[in-house]
Each structure stands twice: as C-alpha cells, then as structure tokens.
Amino acid sequence: MRLLLRVLAPLLALLLAVVGLGIVVETVTLWVAPGSSPLVVPWPSWQAAVEGLTWQSGSVRAVAVIVGVGGLFVLLTGLVARRHDVYLADPVPEVTVTTSPRSLARAVGHEVRSHDDVISASVVASAKKITVKAATLDPAEDVRASLRERVDQTLLRLPLAQRPRVAVSVTTTKGVK
C-alpha cells in the first residue's frame, strides 16, 4: 500500500501544479490582453455552460459524487498505508518506544540462523504475529521444538509491550551434512 501512496502523491501534486500553472498563465494572458481569446482553456464556453446549471442538475451531482468518492479513496489509502510499528514497553509514561517489524524480524532471524541445525531461515514479523520458516538437514520436529524455544527466549529478552503469536515451521531438506 505504501507503493500506491508513493505513486499517488506525486501524481496528485503534479496534477495540482499543472492546474495551478494553467490558471496563472490564463490569468496573466487575460491581464495583458483582455480582448484576446483564452490560450488553453475555453473559459467563455465553460462559463456559458456553467451558468445554466443548478445544484439540482444531474451533472453537478455526478461531479460531486465523483469528487467525494475520490476524496474518500485518498483518505482511506492514507489511513491504511500508515506505518505499522511494534510497540515496546515504555521506560517512563512520557516516552513511547517503537520499532519496525523489519527490525523485530531481523532480531528473531539472527537468533534462528545462529542455531547449528538450521541451514536457511526466513522470518516475517508484525506487531501481532511472527512467522519463522526454517530448513534443516535433521528431523524437522526436533529442530522445530528447539527453534520455538529459542524464539520464545528472544521475545522474552525484548521489552515488547504485547507478545506476538509465534508460528514456526521447519522443513527437512536433502543434502550432505
């Protein structure tokens, strides 16, 4: 969702800049040569069309609905794409401490990869859940239990405000040990 915001924000800014530049150019043209026709935007014909509209007109209502839906889309996109921090225990009431899910995943992943029997591992973390996927050459159940214990110990050492759920899956791979 952040990618959508990174694309949407510059596009909206560019659109507003182009509209603003168009208004400035048209205004300066009107000031310099009041009798000349508009450069880009046909203002006189638009003015004639708009003068006949009322708030009860279908086109006015359609534009209002489109603008409202567009604004709601931008608002919801901004709210959903917020940063999803992992809250840590506050050292004092006036201080809020957070970390990123990526940092939490790195801490857990470093601990998982330091296990002797793990040959590869990936960790995905959020404030609510940590998912560990590891590969080993040994029987998966033996390694899974020790990895689960290692992840639990790591989470106990971290001052997390809320302890996330942990899911550990281990697969046995073929290879030379």
XYZ file of C-alpha atoms in Angstrom:
177
model
C 0.000 0.000 0.000
C 2.917 2.347 0.620
C 3.915 1.912 -3.022
C 0.462 3.178 -4.028
C 0.969 6.261 -1.859
C 4.424 6.855 -3.293
C 2.930 6.853 -6.781
C -0.352 8.608 -5.943
C 1.135 11.550 -4.017
C 3.457 12.786 -6.810
C 0.737 12.301 -9.417
C -1.746 14.381 -7.418
C 0.943 17.009 -6.771
C 1.788 17.120 -10.483
C -1.893 17.461 -11.373
C -2.324 20.336 -8.919
C 0.849 22.007 -10.226
C -0.368 21.770 -13.837
C -3.798 23.151 -12.906
C -2.182 25.970 -10.926
C 0.198 26.796 -13.776
C -2.719 26.813 -16.206
C -4.650 29.220 -14.001
C -1.627 31.521 -13.708
C -0.994 31.500 -17.484
C -4.655 32.164 -18.270
C -4.851 34.962 -15.676
C -1.690 36.690 -16.935
C -2.971 36.389 -20.518
C -6.273 37.996 -19.502
C -4.440 40.848 -17.725
C -2.005 41.511 -20.575
C -4.502 41.255 -23.429
C -8.067 41.486 -22.089
C -9.640 41.209 -25.543
C -7.732 38.099 -26.648
C -9.178 34.603 -26.562
C -8.009 32.155 -23.881
C -4.753 30.299 -24.546
C -5.545 26.755 -23.473
C -8.819 26.515 -21.557
C -12.003 27.699 -23.307
C -13.275 29.737 -20.317
C -16.048 31.633 -22.099
C -17.777 28.485 -23.364
C -17.359 26.811 -19.955
C -18.802 29.880 -18.232
C -21.832 29.825 -20.539
C -22.370 26.116 -19.810
C -21.993 26.513 -16.042
C -24.355 29.499 -15.818
C -27.280 27.254 -16.759
C -26.575 24.687 -14.009
C -28.167 24.471 -10.568
C -27.386 22.344 -7.537
C -30.206 20.022 -8.595
C -28.651 19.342 -12.019
C -27.611 15.761 -12.663
C -24.143 16.708 -13.893
C -23.453 18.784 -10.763
C -24.479 15.875 -8.562
C -22.399 13.434 -10.613
C -19.318 15.629 -10.257
C -19.983 15.957 -6.509
C -20.228 12.180 -6.142
C -17.041 11.614 -8.157
C -15.109 14.186 -6.123
C -16.470 12.715 -2.872
C -15.541 9.148 -3.837
C -12.093 10.299 -4.979
C -11.530 12.133 -1.694
C -12.702 9.115 0.298
C -10.324 6.892 -1.688
C -7.370 9.185 -0.952
C -8.334 9.401 2.737
C -8.701 5.626 3.155
C -5.486 4.973 1.231
C -3.625 7.301 3.568
C -5.132 5.707 6.676
C -4.470 2.122 5.599
C -0.899 2.793 4.484
C 0.247 4.064 7.851
C 3.374 2.663 9.396
C 2.722 -0.492 11.401
C 5.066 -0.087 14.351
C 5.749 -2.666 17.024
C 5.367 -1.028 20.429
C 7.923 -1.693 23.130
C 7.444 -1.286 26.863
C 7.633 2.400 27.757
C 10.542 3.222 30.086
C 8.551 6.138 31.568
C 4.948 7.226 30.927
C 6.025 10.277 28.896
C 8.064 8.237 26.390
C 6.709 5.916 23.697
C 9.191 3.450 22.230
C 8.583 1.615 18.955
C 10.498 -0.496 16.499
C 9.756 -1.573 12.977
C 8.504 -5.052 12.092
C 11.627 -5.449 9.960
C 13.885 -4.846 12.979
C 11.936 -7.369 15.034
C 12.219 -9.896 12.189
C 15.968 -9.276 11.969
C 16.442 -9.843 15.702
C 14.465 -13.084 15.646
C 16.028 -14.183 12.344
C 19.551 -13.645 13.653
C 18.780 -15.855 16.631
C 17.137 -18.539 14.459
C 20.004 -18.611 11.968
C 22.548 -18.965 14.786
C 21.089 -22.407 15.583
C 23.582 -25.078 14.471
C 21.000 -27.267 12.718
C 19.396 -24.503 10.623
C 20.740 -24.156 7.090
C 18.347 -21.391 5.986
C 15.560 -19.360 7.552
C 13.153 -16.563 6.777
C 11.259 -14.509 9.339
C 8.264 -12.250 8.807
C 7.134 -10.150 11.753
C 4.308 -7.817 12.649
C 3.039 -6.475 15.951
C 0.635 -9.418 16.224
C 2.449 -12.371 14.678
C 5.928 -13.690 13.919
C 6.275 -16.390 11.280
C 9.510 -18.385 11.111
C 10.270 -20.750 8.230
C 13.467 -22.741 8.532
C 15.185 -25.561 6.686
C 17.351 -28.221 8.297
C 19.105 -31.461 7.479
C 17.986 -33.068 10.760
C 14.493 -34.330 11.639
C 12.174 -31.327 11.478
C 10.303 -31.942 14.757
C 13.482 -31.963 16.860
C 14.699 -28.707 15.354
C 11.228 -27.137 15.480
C 10.981 -27.553 19.247
C 14.410 -26.051 19.876
C 13.738 -23.184 17.448
C 10.430 -22.429 19.112
C 12.171 -22.302 22.485
C 14.907 -20.063 21.053
C 12.342 -17.656 19.557
C 10.420 -17.568 22.847
C 13.635 -16.740 24.741
C 14.426 -13.978 22.263
C 10.966 -12.470 22.678
C 11.304 -12.602 26.472
C 14.565 -10.627 26.246
C 12.937 -7.921 24.121
C 10.817 -5.348 26.006
C 7.719 -5.844 23.836
C 4.529 -4.181 25.064
C 2.478 -7.086 23.693
C 3.859 -10.513 22.944
C 3.057 -11.588 19.368
C 1.918 -15.066 18.395
C 4.694 -17.234 17.027
C 4.431 -19.764 14.205
C 7.492 -21.906 13.491
C 7.646 -24.292 10.552
C 10.687 -26.391 9.772
C 11.304 -28.490 6.692
C 13.900 -31.174 6.254
C 15.985 -30.815 3.123
C 18.146 -33.387 1.433
C 21.848 -32.676 1.329
C 25.227 -33.534 2.696
C 25.716 -32.723 6.328
